[in-house]
PDB file of C-alpha atoms in Angstrom:
ATOM      1  CA  MET A  24      46.362 -44.045-167.909  1.00  0.00           C
ATOM      2  CA  TYR A  25      49.443 -44.740-165.817  1.00  0.00           C
ATOM      3  CA  LYS A  26      49.560 -47.495-163.204  1.00  0.00           C
ATOM      4  CA  VAL A  27      50.930 -45.744-160.103  1.00  0.00           C
ATOM      5  CA  ASN A  28      52.138 -47.454-156.938  1.00  0.00           C
ATOM      6  CA  GLU A  29      53.414 -44.408-155.039  1.00  0.00           C
ATOM      7  CA  ILE A  30      53.614 -40.624-155.241  1.00  0.00           C
ATOM      8  CA  PHE A  31      55.650 -38.688-152.702  1.00  0.00           C
ATOM      9  CA  GLU A  32      57.836 -35.613-152.279  1.00  0.00           C
ATOM     10  CA  THR A  33      61.371 -36.058-150.981  1.00  0.00           C
ATOM     11  CA  ILE A  34      65.013 -35.356-151.846  1.00  0.00           C
ATOM     12  CA  GLN A  35      66.646 -37.103-154.793  1.00  0.00           C
ATOM     13  CA  GLY A  36      69.429 -39.229-153.330  1.00  0.00           C
ATOM     14  CA  GLU A  37      71.187 -40.561-156.426  1.00  0.00           C
ATOM     15  CA  GLY A  38      73.125 -39.430-159.455  1.00  0.00           C
ATOM     16  CA  SER A  39      73.344 -35.944-160.924  1.00  0.00           C
ATOM     17  CA  PHE A  40      70.384 -34.510-159.030  1.00  0.00           C
ATOM     18  CA  THR A  41      71.474 -35.665-155.555  1.00  0.00           C
ATOM     19  CA  GLY A  42      70.105 -33.228-152.989  1.00  0.00           C
ATOM     20  CA  VAL A  43      67.426 -31.760-155.251  1.00  0.00           C
ATOM     21  CA  PRO A  44      63.850 -31.673-153.882  1.00  0.00           C
ATOM     22  CA  ALA A  45      61.802 -34.012-156.042  1.00  0.00           C
ATOM     23  CA  ILE A  46      58.376 -35.520-156.525  1.00  0.00           C
ATOM     24  CA  PHE A  47      58.627 -39.256-157.157  1.00  0.00           C
ATOM     25  CA  ILE A  48      56.077 -41.091-159.286  1.00  0.00           C
ATOM     26  CA  ARG A  49      56.599 -44.832-158.864  1.00  0.00           C
ATOM     27  CA  LEU A  50      54.903 -46.822-161.620  1.00  0.00           C
ATOM     28  CA  GLN A  51      53.704 -50.393-161.220  1.00  0.00           C
ATOM     29  CA  GLY A  52      55.095 -53.229-163.313  1.00  0.00           C
ATOM     30  CA  CYS A  53      58.580 -54.602-163.995  1.00  0.00           C
ATOM     31  CA  PRO A  54      59.580 -57.958-165.540  1.00  0.00           C
ATOM     32  CA  VAL A  55      63.364 -57.449-165.320  1.00  0.00           C
ATOM     33  CA  GLY A  56      63.846 -59.346-162.037  1.00  0.00           C
ATOM     34  CA  CYS A  57      66.878 -57.778-160.322  1.00  0.00           C
ATOM     35  CA  SER A  58      67.844 -59.915-157.334  1.00  0.00           C
ATOM     36  CA  TRP A  59      68.796 -56.912-155.162  1.00  0.00           C
ATOM     37  CA  CYS A  60      65.741 -54.803-156.095  1.00  0.00           C
ATOM     38  CA  ASP A  61      64.404 -52.788-153.159  1.00  0.00           C
ATOM     39  CA  THR A  62      60.989 -52.224-154.768  1.00  0.00           C
ATOM     40  CA  LYS A  63      59.866 -55.763-155.552  1.00  0.00           C
ATOM     41  CA  HIS A  64      56.339 -54.760-154.560  1.00  0.00           C
ATOM     42  CA  THR A  65      56.163 -52.927-157.909  1.00  0.00           C
ATOM     43  CA  TRP A  66      56.901 -55.936-160.096  1.00  0.00           C
ATOM     44  CA  ALA A  67      53.458 -57.502-160.601  1.00  0.00           C
ATOM     45  CA  VAL A  68      50.414 -55.752-162.023  1.00  0.00           C
ATOM     46  CA  ASN A  69      47.573 -57.599-160.316  1.00  0.00           C
ATOM     47  CA  PRO A  70      44.136 -56.372-161.490  1.00  0.00           C
ATOM     48  CA  ASP A  71      42.687 -57.442-158.150  1.00  0.00           C
ATOM     49  CA  LEU A  72      44.949 -54.935-156.388  1.00  0.00           C
ATOM     50  CA  GLN A  73      43.830 -51.890-158.347  1.00  0.00           C
ATOM     51  CA  VAL A  74      42.562 -49.240-155.941  1.00  0.00           C
ATOM     52  CA  LYS A  75      41.532 -45.602-156.047  1.00  0.00           C
ATOM     53  CA  LEU A  76      44.115 -42.828-155.936  1.00  0.00           C
ATOM     54  CA  ASP A  77      43.114 -41.918-152.379  1.00  0.00           C
ATOM     55  CA  SER A  78      44.104 -45.402-151.232  1.00  0.00           C
ATOM     56  CA  VAL A  79      47.502 -45.131-152.914  1.00  0.00           C
ATOM     57  CA  MET A  80      48.153 -41.798-151.221  1.00  0.00           C
ATOM     58  CA  ALA A  81      47.066 -43.181-147.850  1.00  0.00           C
ATOM     59  CA  LYS A  82      49.588 -46.050-147.847  1.00  0.00           C
ATOM     60  CA  SER A  83      51.679 -46.380-144.708  1.00  0.00           C
ATOM     61  CA  ALA A  84      53.720 -49.350-145.962  1.00  0.00           C
ATOM     62  CA  GLU A  85      54.914 -50.833-149.241  1.00  0.00           C
ATOM     63  CA  THR A  86      52.161 -52.786-151.015  1.00  0.00           C
ATOM     64  CA  GLU A  87      51.385 -54.066-154.504  1.00  0.00           C
ATOM     65  CA  GLN A  88      48.295 -51.859-154.729  1.00  0.00           C
ATOM     66  CA  TRP A  89      48.171 -49.434-157.627  1.00  0.00           C
ATOM     67  CA  ALA A  90      45.854 -46.850-159.145  1.00  0.00           C
ATOM     68  CA  ALA A  91      45.238 -45.953-162.793  1.00  0.00           C
ATOM     69  CA  ILE A  92      45.764 -42.195-163.203  1.00  0.00           C
ATOM     70  CA  THR A  93      45.974 -39.736-166.075  1.00  0.00           C
ATOM     71  CA  ALA A  94      48.710 -37.140-166.478  1.00  0.00           C
ATOM     72  CA  GLU A  95      46.185 -34.408-165.710  1.00  0.00           C
ATOM     73  CA  GLN A  96      45.124 -36.143-162.491  1.00  0.00           C
ATOM     74  CA  LEU A  97      48.755 -36.394-161.387  1.00  0.00           C
ATOM     75  CA  LEU A  98      49.304 -32.695-162.000  1.00  0.00           C
ATOM     76  CA  ALA A  99      46.150 -31.839-160.059  1.00  0.00           C
ATOM     77  CA  LEU A 100      47.350 -34.032-157.197  1.00  0.00           C
ATOM     78  CA  PHE A 101      50.655 -32.140-156.987  1.00  0.00           C
ATOM     79  CA  GLN A 102      48.729 -28.910-156.624  1.00  0.00           C
ATOM     80  CA  GLU A 103      46.282 -30.386-154.126  1.00  0.00           C
ATOM     81  CA  LYS A 104      49.118 -31.673-151.937  1.00  0.00           C
ATOM     82  CA  GLY A 105      50.989 -28.389-152.149  1.00  0.00           C
ATOM     83  CA  TYR A 106      54.187 -30.001-153.379  1.00  0.00           C
ATOM     84  CA  GLN A 107      56.871 -27.347-153.871  1.00  0.00           C
ATOM     85  CA  ALA A 108      59.462 -29.419-155.763  1.00  0.00           C
ATOM     86  CA  ARG A 109      59.706 -28.717-159.484  1.00  0.00           C
ATOM     87  CA  HIS A 110      61.775 -31.804-160.317  1.00  0.00           C
ATOM     88  CA  VAL A 111      59.723 -34.938-161.041  1.00  0.00           C
ATOM     89  CA  VAL A 112      61.351 -38.372-161.003  1.00  0.00           C
ATOM     90  CA  ILE A 113      59.443 -41.085-162.870  1.00  0.00           C
ATOM     91  CA  THR A 114      60.604 -44.469-161.671  1.00  0.00           C
ATOM     92  CA  GLY A 115      59.240 -47.897-160.885  1.00  0.00           C
ATOM     93  CA  GLY A 116      59.014 -50.682-161.462  1.00  0.00           C
ATOM     94  CA  GLU A 117      60.151 -50.100-165.015  1.00  0.00           C
ATOM     95  CA  PRO A 118      58.674 -46.786-166.206  1.00  0.00           C
ATOM     96  CA  CYS A 119      59.651 -47.301-169.837  1.00  0.00           C
ATOM     97  CA  MET A 120      57.054 -50.026-170.160  1.00  0.00           C
ATOM     98  CA  TYR A 121      54.832 -46.979-170.722  1.00  0.00           C
ATOM     99  CA  ASP A 122      54.818 -44.210-173.314  1.00  0.00           C
ATOM    100  CA  LEU A 123      55.871 -41.359-171.040  1.00  0.00           C
ATOM    101  CA  ASN A 124      55.488 -38.583-173.613  1.00  0.00           C
ATOM    102  CA  PRO A 125      51.967 -37.507-172.534  1.00  0.00           C
ATOM    103  CA  LEU A 126      52.932 -37.414-168.854  1.00  0.00           C
ATOM    104  CA  CYS A 127      56.217 -35.579-169.384  1.00  0.00           C
ATOM    105  CA  ASN A 128      54.731 -33.068-171.830  1.00  0.00           C
ATOM    106  CA  THR A 129      51.939 -32.268-169.360  1.00  0.00           C
ATOM    107  CA  LEU A 130      54.460 -31.724-166.574  1.00  0.00           C
ATOM    108  CA  HIS A 131      56.780 -29.628-168.743  1.00  0.00           C
ATOM    109  CA  ALA A 132      53.892 -27.389-169.785  1.00  0.00           C
ATOM    110  CA  ALA A 133      53.177 -26.783-166.095  1.00  0.00           C
ATOM    111  CA  GLY A 134      56.784 -25.761-165.384  1.00  0.00           C
ATOM    112  CA  TYR A 135      58.199 -29.031-164.044  1.00  0.00           C
ATOM    113  CA  GLN A 136      61.360 -30.799-165.206  1.00  0.00           C
ATOM    114  CA  THR A 137      61.323 -34.577-165.564  1.00  0.00           C
ATOM    115  CA  GLN A 138      63.827 -37.340-164.911  1.00  0.00           C
ATOM    116  CA  ILE A 139      63.295 -40.962-165.945  1.00  0.00           C
ATOM    117  CA  GLU A 140      65.004 -43.821-164.098  1.00  0.00           C
ATOM    118  CA  THR A 141      65.082 -46.940-166.258  1.00  0.00           C
ATOM    119  CA  SER A 142      66.878 -50.263-166.543  1.00  0.00           C
ATOM    120  CA  GLY A 143      67.458 -49.655-170.249  1.00  0.00           C
ATOM    121  CA  THR A 144      65.593 -52.807-171.243  1.00  0.00           C
ATOM    122  CA  PHE A 145      62.618 -51.032-172.859  1.00  0.00           C
ATOM    123  CA  ALA A 146      62.450 -48.308-175.517  1.00  0.00           C
ATOM    124  CA  VAL A 147      62.659 -44.870-173.904  1.00  0.00           C
ATOM    125  CA  GLN A 148      59.597 -42.895-175.022  1.00  0.00           C
ATOM    126  CA  VAL A 149      60.092 -39.405-173.623  1.00  0.00           C
ATOM    127  CA  PRO A 150      60.438 -35.829-174.904  1.00  0.00           C
ATOM    128  CA  ALA A 151      63.886 -34.561-175.797  1.00  0.00           C
ATOM    129  CA  LYS A 152      64.027 -32.282-172.730  1.00  0.00           C
ATOM    130  CA  SER A 153      63.475 -35.116-170.219  1.00  0.00           C
ATOM    131  CA  TRP A 154      66.598 -36.213-168.340  1.00  0.00           C
ATOM    132  CA  VAL A 155      67.141 -39.958-168.763  1.00  0.00           C
ATOM    133  CA  THR A 156      69.012 -42.024-166.187  1.00  0.00           C
ATOM    134  CA  VAL A 157      69.807 -45.521-167.437  1.00  0.00           C
ATOM    135  CA  SER A 158      70.811 -47.964-164.714  1.00  0.00           C
ATOM    136  CA  PRO A 159      71.642 -50.919-166.970  1.00  0.00           C
ATOM    137  CA  LYS A 160      70.526 -54.286-165.665  1.00  0.00           C
ATOM    138  CA  VAL A 161      72.572 -57.074-167.246  1.00  0.00           C
ATOM    139  CA  ASN A 162      71.769 -60.816-167.131  1.00  0.00           C
ATOM    140  CA  MET A 163      68.819 -60.467-164.789  1.00  0.00           C
ATOM    141  CA  LYS A 164      66.247 -63.197-164.129  1.00  0.00           C
ATOM    142  CA  GLY A 165      63.737 -61.764-166.600  1.00  0.00           C
ATOM    143  CA  GLY A 166      66.142 -62.287-169.517  1.00  0.00           C
ATOM    144  CA  TYR A 167      65.800 -58.779-170.957  1.00  0.00           C
ATOM    145  CA  LYS A 168      68.711 -57.225-172.838  1.00  0.00           C
ATOM    146  CA  VAL A 169      69.923 -53.676-172.315  1.00  0.00           C
ATOM    147  CA  LEU A 170      68.993 -51.775-175.475  1.00  0.00           C
ATOM    148  CA  GLN A 171      71.612 -49.781-177.327  1.00  0.00           C
ATOM    149  CA  SER A 172      68.938 -47.195-178.081  1.00  0.00           C
ATOM    150  CA  ALA A 173      68.412 -46.672-174.344  1.00  0.00           C
ATOM    151  CA  LEU A 174      72.139 -46.223-173.716  1.00  0.00           C
ATOM    152  CA  ASP A 175      72.349 -43.763-176.600  1.00  0.00           C
ATOM    153  CA  ARG A 176      69.432 -41.732-175.183  1.00  0.00           C
ATOM    154  CA  ALA A 177      70.821 -41.661-171.640  1.00  0.00           C
ATOM    155  CA  ASP A 178      71.999 -38.393-170.130  1.00  0.00           C
ATOM    156  CA  GLU A 179      73.617 -40.351-167.318  1.00  0.00           C
ATOM    157  CA  ILE A 180      74.459 -44.024-166.946  1.00  0.00           C
ATOM    158  CA  LYS A 181      74.298 -45.113-163.305  1.00  0.00           C
ATOM    159  CA  HIS A 182      75.574 -48.661-162.928  1.00  0.00           C
ATOM    160  CA  PRO A 183      74.998 -50.773-159.785  1.00  0.00           C
ATOM    161  CA  VAL A 184      78.178 -52.569-158.715  1.00  0.00           C
ATOM    162  CA  ALA A 185      79.305 -55.091-156.113  1.00  0.00           C
ATOM    163  CA  MET A 186      81.935 -57.140-157.982  1.00  0.00           C
ATOM    164  CA  ASP A 187      84.551 -56.718-160.692  1.00  0.00           C
ATOM    165  CA  LYS A 188      82.294 -58.498-163.158  1.00  0.00           C
ATOM    166  CA  HIS A 189      79.822 -55.607-162.937  1.00  0.00           C
ATOM    167  CA  ILE A 190      82.556 -53.240-164.134  1.00  0.00           C
ATOM    168  CA  GLU A 191      83.366 -55.628-166.963  1.00  0.00           C
ATOM    169  CA  GLN A 192      79.683 -55.650-167.956  1.00  0.00           C
ATOM    170  CA  LEU A 193      79.576 -51.856-167.987  1.00  0.00           C
ATOM    171  CA  LEU A 194      82.731 -51.564-170.073  1.00  0.00           C
ATOM    172  CA  GLN A 195      81.249 -53.977-172.588  1.00  0.00           C
ATOM    173  CA  LEU A 196      78.038 -51.944-172.788  1.00  0.00           C
ATOM    174  CA  LEU A 197      79.982 -48.737-173.320  1.00  0.00           C
ATOM    175  CA  GLN A 198      82.049 -50.094-176.223  1.00  0.00           C
ATOM    176  CA  GLN A 199      79.399 -49.095-178.758  1.00  0.00           C
ATOM    177  CA  THR A 200      78.201 -45.995-176.900  1.00  0.00           C
ATOM    178  CA  ASP A 201      79.374 -42.419-177.357  1.00  0.00           C
ATOM    179  CA  ILE A 202      79.834 -41.236-173.774  1.00  0.00           C
ATOM    180  CA  SER A 203      81.431 -37.873-174.574  1.00  0.00           C
ATOM    181  CA  ASN A 204      78.294 -36.042-173.413  1.00  0.00           C
ATOM    182  CA  LYS A 205      77.163 -38.515-170.762  1.00  0.00           C
ATOM    183  CA  LEU A 206      77.824 -38.754-167.036  1.00  0.00           C
ATOM    184  CA  ILE A 207      78.906 -42.190-165.806  1.00  0.00           C
ATOM    185  CA  TYR A 208      78.149 -43.149-162.197  1.00  0.00           C
ATOM    186  CA  LEU A 209      78.953 -46.255-160.186  1.00  0.00           C
ATOM    187  CA  GLN A 210      76.481 -47.036-157.418  1.00  0.00           C
ATOM    188  CA  PRO A 211      77.446 -49.595-154.743  1.00  0.00           C
ATOM    189  CA  ILE A 212      74.753 -52.247-154.264  1.00  0.00           C
ATOM    190  CA  SER A 213      73.130 -52.245-150.814  1.00  0.00           C
ATOM    191  CA  GLN A 214      75.671 -49.809-149.333  1.00  0.00           C
ATOM    192  CA  GLN A 215      78.164 -52.645-148.838  1.00  0.00           C
ATOM    193  CA  ALA A 216      81.598 -51.437-147.708  1.00  0.00           C
ATOM    194  CA  LYS A 217      83.409 -53.704-150.204  1.00  0.00           C
ATOM    195  CA  ALA A 218      81.150 -52.558-153.025  1.00  0.00           C
ATOM    196  CA  THR A 219      81.746 -48.924-152.106  1.00  0.00           C
ATOM    197  CA  ALA A 220      85.537 -49.394-152.041  1.00  0.00           C
ATOM    198  CA  LEU A 221      85.361 -51.168-155.402  1.00  0.00           C
ATOM    199  CA  ALA A 222      83.271 -48.390-156.933  1.00  0.00           C
ATOM    200  CA  ILE A 223      85.619 -45.713-155.640  1.00  0.00           C
ATOM    201  CA  SER A 224      88.660 -47.479-157.109  1.00  0.00           C
ATOM    202  CA  TYR A 225      87.079 -47.704-160.559  1.00  0.00           C
ATOM    203  CA  CYS A 226      85.753 -44.137-160.415  1.00  0.00           C
ATOM    204  CA  LYS A 227      89.329 -42.995-159.918  1.00  0.00           C
ATOM    205  CA  LYS A 228      90.624 -45.301-162.657  1.00  0.00           C
ATOM    206  CA  TYR A 229      88.145 -44.171-165.316  1.00  0.00           C
ATOM    207  CA  ASN A 230      87.320 -40.677-164.038  1.00  0.00           C
ATOM    208  CA  TRP A 231      83.697 -41.684-163.430  1.00  0.00           C
ATOM    209  CA  ARG A 232      81.470 -40.466-160.588  1.00  0.00           C
ATOM    210  CA  LEU A 233      80.223 -42.105-157.401  1.00  0.00           C
ATOM    211  CA  SER A 234      76.530 -42.316-156.476  1.00  0.00           C
ATOM    212  CA  VAL A 235      76.022 -43.415-152.869  1.00  0.00           C
ATOM    213  CA  GLN A 236      72.204 -43.375-152.397  1.00  0.00           C
ATOM    214  CA  VAL A 237      72.286 -40.523-149.895  1.00  0.00           C
ATOM    215  CA  HIS A 238      68.627 -41.015-148.953  1.00  0.00           C
ATOM    216  CA  LYS A 239      69.404 -44.449-147.500  1.00  0.00           C
ATOM    217  CA  TYR A 240      72.297 -43.155-145.429  1.00  0.00           C
ATOM    218  CA  ILE A 241      70.198 -40.377-143.884  1.00  0.00           C
ATOM    219  CA  GLY A 242      67.071 -42.500-143.542  1.00  0.00           C
ATOM    220  CA  ILE A 243      64.501 -40.831-145.798  1.00  0.00           C
ATOM    221  CA  ALA A 244      62.210 -42.225-148.495  1.00  0.00           C
TER     222      ALA A 244
END
């Protein structure tokens, strides 16, 4: 059973799949504690706020309510809703608190591709064909360390930046990581102009890529 806070179809606005129609599965639960997190309603798993799937799908605002759902129920929901996207983004919260193999294998068997968005602070339990986006969270309130195993598994590393120290943190993380087959993105925190200028300068310096959270600029979920 997966604890799900939201399910919706939209356009992926970040990283390698920017512009791709996608179904987002937002899982409940995250102890990492990022100060700038824009989904803090997914942090706590309160048993008193467990609801039925219908209630989750009927949400009109962000809440801490969640539903326990199987992989098969999620697949049936996609078909019931008539979702056309074939790219599924599993995010959170921190999705790697869960073993995602059953969910991803079920989706792959039905013809979907999967992408995982994780902080890199939990072991990444996914099939080999899943695309893994690690957005490393360093020195956050929760005290979790970014795992080398998560960085090694990443297909892309998408690092949030606002100050030079964030670049220094990324460079330190990459020292022990083979990035020859990985894509490296810098993503300005909160669309700040200074953060964007900083990210652009370092993208040019290191031949990295820029991720600008397109969905926030155009005003979609």
